[in-house]
Coordinates of C-alpha atoms in Angstrom, one line a residue:
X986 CA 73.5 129.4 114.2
X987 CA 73.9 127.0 111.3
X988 CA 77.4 127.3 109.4
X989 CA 77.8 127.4 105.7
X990 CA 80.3 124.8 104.2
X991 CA 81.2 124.5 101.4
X992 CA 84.8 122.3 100.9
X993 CA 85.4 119.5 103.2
X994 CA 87.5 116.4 102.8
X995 CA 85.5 113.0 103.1
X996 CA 87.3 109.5 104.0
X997 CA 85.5 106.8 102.2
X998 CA 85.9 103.2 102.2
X999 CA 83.4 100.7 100.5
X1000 CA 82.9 97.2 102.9
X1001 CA 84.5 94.4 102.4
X1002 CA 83.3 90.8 100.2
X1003 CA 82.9 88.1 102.2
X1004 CA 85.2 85.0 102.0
X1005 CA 83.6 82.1 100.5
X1006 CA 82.6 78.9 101.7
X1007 CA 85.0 75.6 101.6
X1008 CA 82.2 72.9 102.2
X1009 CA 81.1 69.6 101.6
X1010 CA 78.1 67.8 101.4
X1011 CA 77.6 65.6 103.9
X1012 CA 73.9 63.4 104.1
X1013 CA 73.5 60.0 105.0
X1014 CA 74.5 57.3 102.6
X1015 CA 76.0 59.9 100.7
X1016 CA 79.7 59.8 101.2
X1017 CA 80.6 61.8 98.5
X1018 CA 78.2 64.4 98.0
X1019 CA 80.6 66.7 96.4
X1020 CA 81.4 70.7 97.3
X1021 CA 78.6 72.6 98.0
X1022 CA 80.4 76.1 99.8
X1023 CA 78.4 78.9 98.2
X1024 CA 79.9 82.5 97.8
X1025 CA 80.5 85.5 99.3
X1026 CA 78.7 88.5 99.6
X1027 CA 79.5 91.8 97.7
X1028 CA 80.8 94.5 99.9
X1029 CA 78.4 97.8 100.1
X1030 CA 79.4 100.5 97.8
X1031 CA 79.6 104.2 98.5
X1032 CA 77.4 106.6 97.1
X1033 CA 76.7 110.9 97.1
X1034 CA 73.5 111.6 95.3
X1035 CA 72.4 115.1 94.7
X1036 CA 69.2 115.9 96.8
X1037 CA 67.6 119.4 96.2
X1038 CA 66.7 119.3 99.3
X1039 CA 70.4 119.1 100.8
X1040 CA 72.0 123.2 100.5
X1041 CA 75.6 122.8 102.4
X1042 CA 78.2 120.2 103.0
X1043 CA 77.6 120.5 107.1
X1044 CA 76.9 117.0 107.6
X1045 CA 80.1 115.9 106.0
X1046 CA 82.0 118.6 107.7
X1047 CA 81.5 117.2 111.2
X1048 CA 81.1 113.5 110.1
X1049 CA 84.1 113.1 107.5
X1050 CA 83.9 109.4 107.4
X1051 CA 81.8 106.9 105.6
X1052 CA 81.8 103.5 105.5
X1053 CA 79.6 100.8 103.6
X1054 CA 78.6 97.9 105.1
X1055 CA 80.7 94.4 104.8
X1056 CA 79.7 91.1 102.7
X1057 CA 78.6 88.1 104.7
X1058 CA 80.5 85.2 104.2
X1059 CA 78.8 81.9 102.1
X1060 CA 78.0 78.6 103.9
X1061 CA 77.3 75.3 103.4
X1062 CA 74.6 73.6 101.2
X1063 CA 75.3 76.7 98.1
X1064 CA 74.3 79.4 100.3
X1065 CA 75.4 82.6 99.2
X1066 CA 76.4 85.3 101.7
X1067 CA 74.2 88.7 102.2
X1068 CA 75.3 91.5 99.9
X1069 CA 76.3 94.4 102.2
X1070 CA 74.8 97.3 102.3
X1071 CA 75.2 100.3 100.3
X1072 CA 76.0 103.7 101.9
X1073 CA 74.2 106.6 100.1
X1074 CA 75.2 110.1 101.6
X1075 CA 73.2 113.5 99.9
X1076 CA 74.4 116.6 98.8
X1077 CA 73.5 119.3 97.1
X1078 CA 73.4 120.5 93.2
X1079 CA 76.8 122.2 92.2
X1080 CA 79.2 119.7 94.0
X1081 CA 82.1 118.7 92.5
X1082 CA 84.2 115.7 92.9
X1083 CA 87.8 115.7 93.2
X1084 CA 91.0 113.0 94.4
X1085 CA 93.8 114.5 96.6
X1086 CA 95.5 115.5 93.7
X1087 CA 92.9 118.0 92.4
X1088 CA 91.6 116.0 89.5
X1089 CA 87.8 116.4 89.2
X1090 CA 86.0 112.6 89.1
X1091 CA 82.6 113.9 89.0
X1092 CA 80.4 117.1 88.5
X1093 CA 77.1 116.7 90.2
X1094 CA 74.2 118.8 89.2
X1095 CA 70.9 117.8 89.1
X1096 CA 68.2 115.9 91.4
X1097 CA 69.2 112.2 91.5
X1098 CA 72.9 112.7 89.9
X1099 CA 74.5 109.9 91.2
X1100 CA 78.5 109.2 91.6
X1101 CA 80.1 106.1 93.4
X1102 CA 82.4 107.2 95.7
X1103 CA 83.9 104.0 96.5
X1104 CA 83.2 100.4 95.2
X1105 CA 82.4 97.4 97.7
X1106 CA 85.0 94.3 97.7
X1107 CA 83.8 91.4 95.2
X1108 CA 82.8 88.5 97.7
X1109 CA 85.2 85.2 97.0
X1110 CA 84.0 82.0 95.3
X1111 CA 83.0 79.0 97.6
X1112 CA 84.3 76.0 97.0
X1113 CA 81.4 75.2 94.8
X1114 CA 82.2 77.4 92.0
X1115 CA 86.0 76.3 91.7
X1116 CA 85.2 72.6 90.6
X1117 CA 87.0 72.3 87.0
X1118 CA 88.1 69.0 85.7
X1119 CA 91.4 69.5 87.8
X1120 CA 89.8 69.8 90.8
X1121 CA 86.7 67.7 91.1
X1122 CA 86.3 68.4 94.8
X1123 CA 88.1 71.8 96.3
X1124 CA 89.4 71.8 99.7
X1125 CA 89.3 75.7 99.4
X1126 CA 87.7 78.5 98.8
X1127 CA 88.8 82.7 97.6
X1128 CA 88.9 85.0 100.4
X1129 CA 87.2 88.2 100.0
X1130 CA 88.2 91.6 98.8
X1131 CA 88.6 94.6 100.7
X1132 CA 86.5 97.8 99.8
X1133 CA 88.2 100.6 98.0
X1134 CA 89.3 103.3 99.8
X1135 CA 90.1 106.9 99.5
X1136 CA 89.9 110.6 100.0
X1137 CA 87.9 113.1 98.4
X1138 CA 87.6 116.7 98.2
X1139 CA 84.0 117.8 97.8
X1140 CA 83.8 121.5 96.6
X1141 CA 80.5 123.2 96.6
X1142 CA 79.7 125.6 93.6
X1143 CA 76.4 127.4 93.8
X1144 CA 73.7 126.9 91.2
X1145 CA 72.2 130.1 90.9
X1146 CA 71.1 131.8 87.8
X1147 CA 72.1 135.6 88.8
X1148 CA 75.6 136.5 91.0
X1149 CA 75.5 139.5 92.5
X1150 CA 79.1 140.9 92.5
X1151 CA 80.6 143.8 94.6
X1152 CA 82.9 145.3 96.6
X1153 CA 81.7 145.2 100.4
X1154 CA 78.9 146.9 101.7
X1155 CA 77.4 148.0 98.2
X1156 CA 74.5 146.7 99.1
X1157 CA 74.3 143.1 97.3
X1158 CA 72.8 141.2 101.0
X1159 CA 69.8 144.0 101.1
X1160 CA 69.0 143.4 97.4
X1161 CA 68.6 140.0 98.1
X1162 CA 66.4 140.7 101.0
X1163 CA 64.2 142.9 99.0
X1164 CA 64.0 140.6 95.9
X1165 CA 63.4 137.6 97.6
X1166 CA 62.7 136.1 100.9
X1167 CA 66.2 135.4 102.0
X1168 CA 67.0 137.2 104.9
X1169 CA 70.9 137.5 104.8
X1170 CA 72.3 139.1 107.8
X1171 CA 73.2 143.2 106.9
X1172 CA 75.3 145.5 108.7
X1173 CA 76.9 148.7 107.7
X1174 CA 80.8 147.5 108.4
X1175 CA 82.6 145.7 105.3
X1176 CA 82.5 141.6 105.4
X1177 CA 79.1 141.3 106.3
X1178 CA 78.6 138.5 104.7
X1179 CA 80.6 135.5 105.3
X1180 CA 79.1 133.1 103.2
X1181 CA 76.8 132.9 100.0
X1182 CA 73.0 133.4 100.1
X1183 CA 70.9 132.2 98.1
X1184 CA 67.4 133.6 97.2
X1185 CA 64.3 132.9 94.6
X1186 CA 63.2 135.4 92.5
X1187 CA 59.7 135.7 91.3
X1188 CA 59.3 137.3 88.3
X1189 CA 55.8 137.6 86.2
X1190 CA 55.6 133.8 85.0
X1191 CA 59.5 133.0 85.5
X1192 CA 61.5 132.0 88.8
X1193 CA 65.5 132.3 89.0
X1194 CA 67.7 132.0 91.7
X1195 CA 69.6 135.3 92.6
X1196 CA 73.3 134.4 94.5
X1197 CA 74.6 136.9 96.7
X1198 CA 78.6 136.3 96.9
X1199 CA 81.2 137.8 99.7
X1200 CA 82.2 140.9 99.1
X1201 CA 85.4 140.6 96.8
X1202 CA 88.3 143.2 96.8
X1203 CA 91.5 143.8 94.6
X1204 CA 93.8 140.9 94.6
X1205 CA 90.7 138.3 95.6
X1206 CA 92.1 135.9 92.5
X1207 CA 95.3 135.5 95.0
X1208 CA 93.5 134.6 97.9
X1209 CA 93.0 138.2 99.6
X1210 CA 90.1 138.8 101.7
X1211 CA 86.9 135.9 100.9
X1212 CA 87.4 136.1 97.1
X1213 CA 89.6 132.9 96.5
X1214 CA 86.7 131.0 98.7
X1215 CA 83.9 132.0 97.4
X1216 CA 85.0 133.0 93.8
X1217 CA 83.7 129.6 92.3
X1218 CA 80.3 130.1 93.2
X1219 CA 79.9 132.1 90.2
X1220 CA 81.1 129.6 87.5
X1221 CA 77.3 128.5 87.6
X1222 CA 75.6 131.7 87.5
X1223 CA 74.3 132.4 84.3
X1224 CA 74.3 136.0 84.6
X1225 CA 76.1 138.3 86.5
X1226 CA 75.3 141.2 87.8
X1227 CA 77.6 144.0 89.5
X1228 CA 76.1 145.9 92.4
X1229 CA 78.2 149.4 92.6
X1230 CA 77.8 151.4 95.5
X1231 CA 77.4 155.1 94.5
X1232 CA 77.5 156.7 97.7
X1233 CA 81.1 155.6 98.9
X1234 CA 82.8 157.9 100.8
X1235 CA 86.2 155.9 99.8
X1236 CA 89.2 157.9 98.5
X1237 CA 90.3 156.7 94.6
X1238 CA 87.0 155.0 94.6
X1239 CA 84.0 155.6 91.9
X1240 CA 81.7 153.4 90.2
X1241 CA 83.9 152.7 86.8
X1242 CA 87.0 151.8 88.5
X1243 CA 85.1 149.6 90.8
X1244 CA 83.5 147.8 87.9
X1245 CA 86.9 147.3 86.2
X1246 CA 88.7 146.0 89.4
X1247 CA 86.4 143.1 89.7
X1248 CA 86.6 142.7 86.1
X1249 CA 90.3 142.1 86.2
X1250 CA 89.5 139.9 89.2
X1251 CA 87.5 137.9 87.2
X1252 CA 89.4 137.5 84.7
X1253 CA 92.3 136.2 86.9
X1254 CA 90.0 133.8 88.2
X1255 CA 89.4 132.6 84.5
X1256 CA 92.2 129.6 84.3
X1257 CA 90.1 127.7 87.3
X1258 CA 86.9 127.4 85.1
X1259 CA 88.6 124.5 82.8
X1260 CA 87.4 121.7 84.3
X1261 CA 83.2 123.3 84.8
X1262 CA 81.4 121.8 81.9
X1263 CA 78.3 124.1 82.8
X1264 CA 77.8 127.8 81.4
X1265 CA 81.2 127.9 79.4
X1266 CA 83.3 131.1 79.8
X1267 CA 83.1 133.3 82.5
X1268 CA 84.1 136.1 80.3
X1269 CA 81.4 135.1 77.8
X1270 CA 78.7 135.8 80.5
X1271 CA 75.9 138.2 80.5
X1272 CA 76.5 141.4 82.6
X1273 CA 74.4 144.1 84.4
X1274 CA 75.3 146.9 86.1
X1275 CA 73.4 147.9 89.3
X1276 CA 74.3 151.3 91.3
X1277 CA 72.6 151.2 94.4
X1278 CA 72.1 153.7 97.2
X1279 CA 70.7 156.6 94.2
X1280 CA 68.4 157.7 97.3
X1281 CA 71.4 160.0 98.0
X1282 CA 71.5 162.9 95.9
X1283 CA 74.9 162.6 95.4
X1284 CA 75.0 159.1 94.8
X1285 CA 72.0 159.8 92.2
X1286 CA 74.2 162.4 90.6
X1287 CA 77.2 160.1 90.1
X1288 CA 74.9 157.3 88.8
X1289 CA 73.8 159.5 86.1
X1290 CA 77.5 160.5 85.1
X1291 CA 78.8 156.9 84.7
X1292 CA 75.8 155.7 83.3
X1293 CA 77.0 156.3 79.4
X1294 CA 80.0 154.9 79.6
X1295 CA 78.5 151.2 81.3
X1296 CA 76.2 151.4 78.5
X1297 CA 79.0 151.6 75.8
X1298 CA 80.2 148.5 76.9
X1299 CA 77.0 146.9 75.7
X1300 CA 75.7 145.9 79.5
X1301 CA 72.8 147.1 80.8
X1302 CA 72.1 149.5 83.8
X1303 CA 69.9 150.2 86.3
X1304 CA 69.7 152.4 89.1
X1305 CA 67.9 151.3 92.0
X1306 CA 67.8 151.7 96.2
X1307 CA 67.6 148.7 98.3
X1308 CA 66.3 151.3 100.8
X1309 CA 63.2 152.8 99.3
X1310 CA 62.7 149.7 96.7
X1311 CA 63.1 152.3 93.6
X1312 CA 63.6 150.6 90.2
X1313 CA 63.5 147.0 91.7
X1314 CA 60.5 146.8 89.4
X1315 CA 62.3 147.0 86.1
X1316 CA 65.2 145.1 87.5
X1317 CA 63.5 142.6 88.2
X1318 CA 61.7 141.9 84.8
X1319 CA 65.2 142.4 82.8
X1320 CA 67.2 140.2 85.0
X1321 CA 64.2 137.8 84.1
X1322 CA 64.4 138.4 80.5
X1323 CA 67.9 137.7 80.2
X1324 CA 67.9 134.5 82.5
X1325 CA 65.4 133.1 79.7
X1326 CA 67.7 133.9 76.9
X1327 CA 70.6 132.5 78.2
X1328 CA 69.1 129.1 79.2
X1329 CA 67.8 129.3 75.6
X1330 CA 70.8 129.6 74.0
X1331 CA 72.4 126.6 75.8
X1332 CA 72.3 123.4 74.4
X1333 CA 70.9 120.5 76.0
X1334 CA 73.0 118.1 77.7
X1335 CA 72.2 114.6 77.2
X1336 CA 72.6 112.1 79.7
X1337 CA 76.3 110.3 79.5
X1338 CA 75.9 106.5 78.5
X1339 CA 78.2 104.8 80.2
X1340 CA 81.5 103.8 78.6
X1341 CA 82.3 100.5 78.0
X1342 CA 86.5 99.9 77.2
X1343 CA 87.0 95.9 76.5
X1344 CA 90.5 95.3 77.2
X1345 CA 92.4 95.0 73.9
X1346 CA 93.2 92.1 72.4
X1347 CA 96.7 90.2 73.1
X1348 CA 97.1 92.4 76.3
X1349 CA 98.4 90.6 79.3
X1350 CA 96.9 92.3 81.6
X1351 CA 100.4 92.7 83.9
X1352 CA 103.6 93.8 83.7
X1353 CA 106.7 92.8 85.0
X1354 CA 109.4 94.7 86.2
X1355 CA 112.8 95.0 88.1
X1356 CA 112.5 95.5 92.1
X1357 CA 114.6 98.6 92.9
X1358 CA 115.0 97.2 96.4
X1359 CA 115.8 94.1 96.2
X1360 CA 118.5 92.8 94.1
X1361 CA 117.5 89.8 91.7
X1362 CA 113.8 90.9 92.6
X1363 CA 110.9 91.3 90.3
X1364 CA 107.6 93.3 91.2
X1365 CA 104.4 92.3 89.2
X1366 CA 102.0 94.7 88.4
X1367 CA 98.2 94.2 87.3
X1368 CA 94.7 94.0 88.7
X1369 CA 94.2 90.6 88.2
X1370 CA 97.2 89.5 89.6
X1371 CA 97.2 91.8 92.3
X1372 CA 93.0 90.8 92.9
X1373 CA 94.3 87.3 92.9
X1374 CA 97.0 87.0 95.8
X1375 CA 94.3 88.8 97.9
X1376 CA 92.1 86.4 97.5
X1377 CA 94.4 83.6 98.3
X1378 CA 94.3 81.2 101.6
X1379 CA 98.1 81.0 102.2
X1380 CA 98.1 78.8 105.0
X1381 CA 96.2 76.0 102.4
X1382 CA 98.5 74.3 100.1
X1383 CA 95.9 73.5 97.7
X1384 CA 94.7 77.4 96.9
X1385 CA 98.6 78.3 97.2
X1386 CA 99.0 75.6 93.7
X1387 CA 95.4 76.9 92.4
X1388 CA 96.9 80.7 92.8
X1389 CA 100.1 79.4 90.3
X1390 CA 98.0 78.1 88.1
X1391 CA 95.9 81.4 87.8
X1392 CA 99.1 83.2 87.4
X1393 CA 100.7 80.8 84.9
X1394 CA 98.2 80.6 82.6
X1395 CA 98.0 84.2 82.7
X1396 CA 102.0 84.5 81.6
X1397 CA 103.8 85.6 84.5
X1398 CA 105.6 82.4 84.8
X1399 CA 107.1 83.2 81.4
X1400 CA 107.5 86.7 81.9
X1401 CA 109.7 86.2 84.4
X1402 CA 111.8 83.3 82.7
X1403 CA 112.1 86.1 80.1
X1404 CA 113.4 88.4 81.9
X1405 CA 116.4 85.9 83.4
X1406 CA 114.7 85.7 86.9
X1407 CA 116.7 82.8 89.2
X1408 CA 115.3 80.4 91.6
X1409 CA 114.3 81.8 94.9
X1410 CA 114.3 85.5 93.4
X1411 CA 111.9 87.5 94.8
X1412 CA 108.7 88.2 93.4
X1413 CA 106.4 91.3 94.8
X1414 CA 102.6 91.2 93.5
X1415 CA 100.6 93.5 95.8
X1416 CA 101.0 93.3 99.1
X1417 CA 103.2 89.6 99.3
X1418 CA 106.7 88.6 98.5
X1419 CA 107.2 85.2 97.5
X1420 CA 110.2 83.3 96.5
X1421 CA 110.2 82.0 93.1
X1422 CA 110.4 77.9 92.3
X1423 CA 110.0 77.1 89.0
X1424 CA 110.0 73.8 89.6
X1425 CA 106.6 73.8 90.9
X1426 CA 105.5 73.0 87.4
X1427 CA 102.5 75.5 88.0
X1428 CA 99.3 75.3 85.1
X1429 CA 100.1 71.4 85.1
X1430 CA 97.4 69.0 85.8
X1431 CA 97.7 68.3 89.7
X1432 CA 97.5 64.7 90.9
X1433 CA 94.0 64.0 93.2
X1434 CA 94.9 63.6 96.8
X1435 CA 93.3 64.9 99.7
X1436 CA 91.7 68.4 100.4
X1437 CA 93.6 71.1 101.4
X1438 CA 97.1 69.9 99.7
X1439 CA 98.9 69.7 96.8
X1440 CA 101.4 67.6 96.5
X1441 CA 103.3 70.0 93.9
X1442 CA 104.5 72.0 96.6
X1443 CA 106.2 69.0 98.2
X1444 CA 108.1 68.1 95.5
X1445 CA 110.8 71.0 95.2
X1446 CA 114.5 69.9 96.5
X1447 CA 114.7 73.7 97.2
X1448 CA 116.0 74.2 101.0
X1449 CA 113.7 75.5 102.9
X1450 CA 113.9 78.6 104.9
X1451 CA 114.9 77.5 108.7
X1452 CA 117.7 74.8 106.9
X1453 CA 119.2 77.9 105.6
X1454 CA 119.0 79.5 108.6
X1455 CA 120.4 76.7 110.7
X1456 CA 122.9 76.5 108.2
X1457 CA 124.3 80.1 108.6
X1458 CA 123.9 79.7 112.4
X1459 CA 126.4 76.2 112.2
X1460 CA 128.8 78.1 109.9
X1461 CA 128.9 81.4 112.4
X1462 CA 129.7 78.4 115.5
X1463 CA 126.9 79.3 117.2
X1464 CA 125.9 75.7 117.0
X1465 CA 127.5 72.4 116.0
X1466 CA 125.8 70.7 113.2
X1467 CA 123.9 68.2 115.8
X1468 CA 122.1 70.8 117.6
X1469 CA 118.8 71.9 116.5

């Protein structure tokens, strides 16, 4: 038996860019054929794209993880690495989009709606494309970037033009089965159904979709019974309808009170609709009133009684049996009618062009700011800085000068002589601490020498990590100054 699922959690991460290439040409009689390490690859995004062919989140519910596919690095003679391959994953109309936090990132309805769930790592630059008038011949190349990853919370809605509302057992799974050919499962105990069905409704020259939601009780809005789960599967119906079941046998139970207490749960449901941008208010909805079950005399009787004061309200009613199929006729023909005139009276949404926001002009692009952690310490925020150190080859000398230039030129050097920071302070940007040395002379022209190095980094009279070590070690006597 196939489960319904509607709200799972889904782990994606985008693949990673490959690193470039650090090459150089190398032919006969051609000493010095120049760089020619081409780039990475691109890393695979990840993508959900609305198939109508795709009715549950199942697939995600049992595989919760999703991974593009990963860059190839570049090689020699300017050959670019593969791009990796994107990840597409389907799902169906009505599902929404949301981070941990609850913010909604995309709302997904329509054939071919497309959202990317995560973006593939940029591939790094080959040697090739680093040559400036600095550098005629780089011994280096940028590393990769990872894919971005994250968790998502993918929340089904139903798309349905009709929701059937009710209290259990009135009767809302056998109108479906009657209207349409879903065959929802029916029994006469309450919580029948555990899950929404979903039927198509034929109707002289017009089809709709008919929903039929759990059964909802007092206090649903709060999470009693199925009501909190399965509540939001009428924010996209366009009408809705209340099934009443006038043969109960319920103490303190009739037809208007019924009506009312799903009214007020409705109502209380009300605050969660901010963020659907499909059929506006739920309170601003079309209504119906069905009371089933009027094969019973008494039931008939009762239907009759409460009729007037449904009809007051300004909602239509019809009496009907799911039973012996009386009055699905006209119910059928009206539920049509007013489907038309509400999709009428919407307005046409137009595609969303995308937004572009050019960074304004004078911003840095970083900021700068005191480490809590460690005193003297500065952490540097910003996506290019932040992009850049990842893409660094510490253990080469030569991209470690090329990354200070980069970050120089951008103003973090002066930020932080702005801001009073000392030699050796420590510095934070992204997932690297570094110790300060202004006397690197970084976004100066660097003197040629041989690949791989730059002879800046030589040139500091800063001690170096294990003298200062050894130094503490000599002053504690656990070693005279001769010892290594």
């Amino acid at each position: 038996m196939s489960k319904f699922i509607d709200r799972v959690v889904l782990h994606v991460r985008a693949g990673k860019g490959g690193h470039g290439c650090a090459s150089v040409r190398r032919e006969k009689f051609m000493p010095l054929g120049g760089p020619d390490g081409g780039n990475g690859g691109n890393g695979g995004d990840v993508i959900l794209e609305v198939d109508p062919n795709v009715h549950t989140l199942l697939d995600f519910h049992f595989h919760p993880h999703a991974k593009g596919g990963n860059g190839k690095p570049g090689e020699g003679s300017n050959r670019s690495g593969k791009q990796g391959e994107e990840l597409l994953l389907k799902v169906p109309s009505g599902t929404v989009i949301m981070s941990e936090d609850g913010e909604v990132l995309a709302d997904l309805v329509g054939a071919g709606t497309r959202f990317i769930a995560a973006q593939g790592g940029r591939g790094g630059l080959g040697n090739a494309a680093l040559v400036s008038k600095a550098r005629k011949a780089p011994g280096f190349a940028l590393l990769g970037e990872d894919g971005q990853e994250r968790d998502l919370v993918l929340e089904l809605k139903s798309v349905a033009d009709v929701g059937l509302v009710g209290f259990p057992s009135a009767g809302k799974s056998s109108l479906v089965s009657v209207l349409s050919a879903a065959k929802p499962k029916i029994a006469d105990y309450p919580f029948t159904t555990l899950v929404p069905n979903l039927g198509v409704v034929q109707s002289g020259d017009t089809t709709f979709t008919i929903a039929d939601v759990p059964g909802l009780i007092p206090g649903a809005s709060e999470g009693r019974g199925l009501g909190l789960d399965f509540l939001r599967h009428l924010e996209r119906t366009a009408v809705l309808a209340h099934v009443v079941d006038c043969a109960t046998l319920d103490p303190g139970r009739d037809p208007i009170s019924d009506v009312d207490a799903l009214e007020a749960e409705l109502a209380a449901y009300q605050p969660a609709l901010k963020a659907d941008t499909g059929l506006g208010e739920l309170a601003d909805r079309p209504r119906v009133v069905i009371l089933n079950k009027t094969d019973i005399p008494d039931a008939d009787e009762l239907a009759d009684m409460v009729t007037a004061e449904f009809e007051s309200r300004g909602w239509p009613v019809f009496k009907i049996s799911a039973v012996s199929r009386e009055g699905l006729r006209p119910l059928t023909f009206a539920l049509a009618q007013m489907v038309l005139e509400y999709r009428a009276s919407q307005i046409v949404v137009e595609p969303k062009r995308p937004v572009l926001r050019p960074v304004v002009k004078g911003d840095s692009g970083f900021r700068v700011v005191l480490d809590p952690e460690i005193e003297g310490g500065f952490i540097v925020h910003g996506e290019r800085p932040e992009r850049w150190v990842a893409q660094t080859q510490f253990d080469n000398d030569e991209a470690v000068g090329y990354l200070a230039d980069r970050l120089a030129r951008l103003g973090v050097e002066d930020e932080l002589v702005k801001l009073g920071a000392e030699p050796g302070a420590s510095v934070t940007i992204g997932d690297y601490v570094f110790d300060w040395e202004p006397s690197i002379s970084a976004g100066v022209e660097t003197l040629l020498t041989r690949r791989g190095v730059d002879p800046r980094l030589e040139q500091t009279d800063r001690i170096g990590a294990a003298e200062r070590k050894h130094a503490s070690r000599v002053r504690r006597g656990l070693l005279s100054e001769d010892e290594e």
